[in-house]
Amino acid sequence: MSMAAEDLREQARALRERRISSEELVGEHLRRIARHEALGAFVHVAADAALQAARAADAARAGGDSRALLGLPIAHKDVFVTHDMPSTAGSRMLAGYRSPFDATVVARLREAGAVCVGKTNMDEFAMGSSNENSAWGPVRNPWDRRAIPGGSSGGSAAAVAARLVPAATGSDTGGSIRQPAAMCGITGIKPTYGLCSRHGMIAYASSLDQAGVMARSAWDCALLLGEMAGFDARDSTSAQQPDTDYTRLLEQPREGADAQRPLAGLRIGLPREWFGHGLADEVAQPVREALRQLEQLGAQLLDIDLPRSRLSVAAYYIIAPAEASSNLSRFDGVRYGHRAEQYRDLAEMYASSRAEGFGAEVKRRILVGTYVLSHGYYDAYYLQAQKIRRLIAEDFLAAFRGCDLIAGPVSPTVAWDLGEKADPVSVYLADMHTLPASLAGLPAMSVPAGFGLGEHARRPVGLQLVAPHFGEARLLHAAHQLQRASDWHLRAPHD
Ligand code: GLN
């Protein structure tokens, strides 16, 4: 069997036991990337550099180097800057841009020995839920090529699902790791805000942006997260947390639990608001089935309320565009990024460069964001949204007094058809299940839980798990135990 069919954990084992070299492993993935170019998952492939890094990893291993990720192929979402490859964030504005430095997350994974094979496609500046907003074209869902892969980390999700890489980085501002992971049938974790550095992650909405991992299993996510996470003085909102080997905690028995019921005593809250209006039956059924499995593993399910969670879409789509309009003001055609060729004066240079460089969705959000921040509307919109954000976070804090995890769907529907949703508001509404945890800064995961029905039988469904702040270990533990007892995460699209 080809090694690309295996997960990161098994690939690492094969390298350790010298059953394969990194050069062979990376080479096999590069061949798959070339064969599946039509998916649109990658915007840049660094074949030569990757093979060179793989040979260096093999030499290091021969010399006794045993770093956890040594020689393993991964990919980075194009939102992370890399000194040795272009970084565009899916935007014409940054076509061909090369950063003088690596994002902290990129540097940490490099230091851990991972071999980056390339950069993955994404919605422009991470604005979107379908990957259709990329200046470099859409990504196709490897399970069903008529479908979107989800977004904004659609390229990373498709690449992992299609076995082009065993794992990839993503970023999640309002669901961009969880939702594409769900729609592509892989596992994804958005850590607590502040756990992974934002330094070198091209900014969208800074109070929400968080780096995370997309891989086949919770175990693989745990391995990468342990290497990525950690304090970084170059990110002013970086959290001081002890270094954690999450993989070690996955098997740790809970107090009073046994092998049959590893989740005994774990209380999982199910927000009534997440199972009501708008949730497709073909999503609700697999999610409920996964919850039953968690129950069989010993968890206790209880209904809870997150009453203000229904205001998440409204609050998020004021706060995120407000921050985006401010963050994206740096793209003025002067220091870097696209500059128009023709202009009469400075004002026109700014205007034309931005008009040419940004796509329609980015412009829409800059307009909305500038509007809600303007004098006279600031109090009415932006400040109100901030207050609602606080209330949403308080709902979670109250709920976590009575439960250890919160569970629900990731997305109200399975992946929709490419081109199906023309109205931006209908796309925004589809974020209803991921935005609450984002606004509250909480860690959250997407775990494969089955498939849709009928003509959607090849469109994956994800279960969402949310933990209290810095509860990544608990989150990954529950997901890992579920995956030990089920096999949805082992399914792969044909070929
Ligand atoms: N779909 C949401 C948006 O468009 C979230 C995207 C993200 O998490 N980056 O803003």
XYZ file of C-alpha atoms and ligand atoms in Angstrom, residues 77 122-123 125-130 133 151-153 171-179 204 208-209 316-317 320-321 361 365 427-428 430-431 434-435 438, ligand 1:
48
model
C -2.206 27.678 4.083
C -7.776 29.805 0.270
C -10.481 32.425 0.110
C -7.606 37.121 2.913
C -9.498 34.208 4.528
C -12.853 35.845 3.799
C -15.294 33.162 2.818
C -16.750 29.756 3.524
C -16.397 28.049 0.163
C -13.311 33.875 -3.260
C -13.490 27.666 3.330
C -11.541 29.649 3.871
C -8.916 26.883 4.370
C -6.345 29.588 10.133
C -9.734 30.051 11.716
C -11.313 33.457 12.274
C -14.931 32.334 12.253
C -14.766 28.694 11.212
C -12.157 28.438 8.484
C -10.495 25.349 9.921
C -13.567 23.571 11.276
C -15.980 24.066 8.391
C -7.926 39.381 8.619
C -10.418 36.440 16.145
C -7.632 35.053 13.918
C -19.373 38.620 13.716
C -20.238 40.199 10.385
C -14.743 40.962 11.446
C -15.263 43.455 8.584
C -15.900 40.007 -1.339
C -16.180 43.811 3.689
C -23.087 32.181 2.848
C -22.675 34.225 6.059
C -24.011 29.085 6.978
C -21.363 30.076 9.583
C -18.748 27.997 14.087
C -18.961 31.709 14.914
C -14.736 32.120 17.634
N -16.610 32.339 6.807
C -16.124 33.299 7.759
C -15.775 34.584 7.032
O -15.950 34.629 5.879
C -14.957 32.781 8.504
C -13.697 32.779 7.713
C -12.504 32.461 8.554
O -12.599 31.806 9.585
N -11.373 32.955 8.120
O -15.343 35.531 7.596
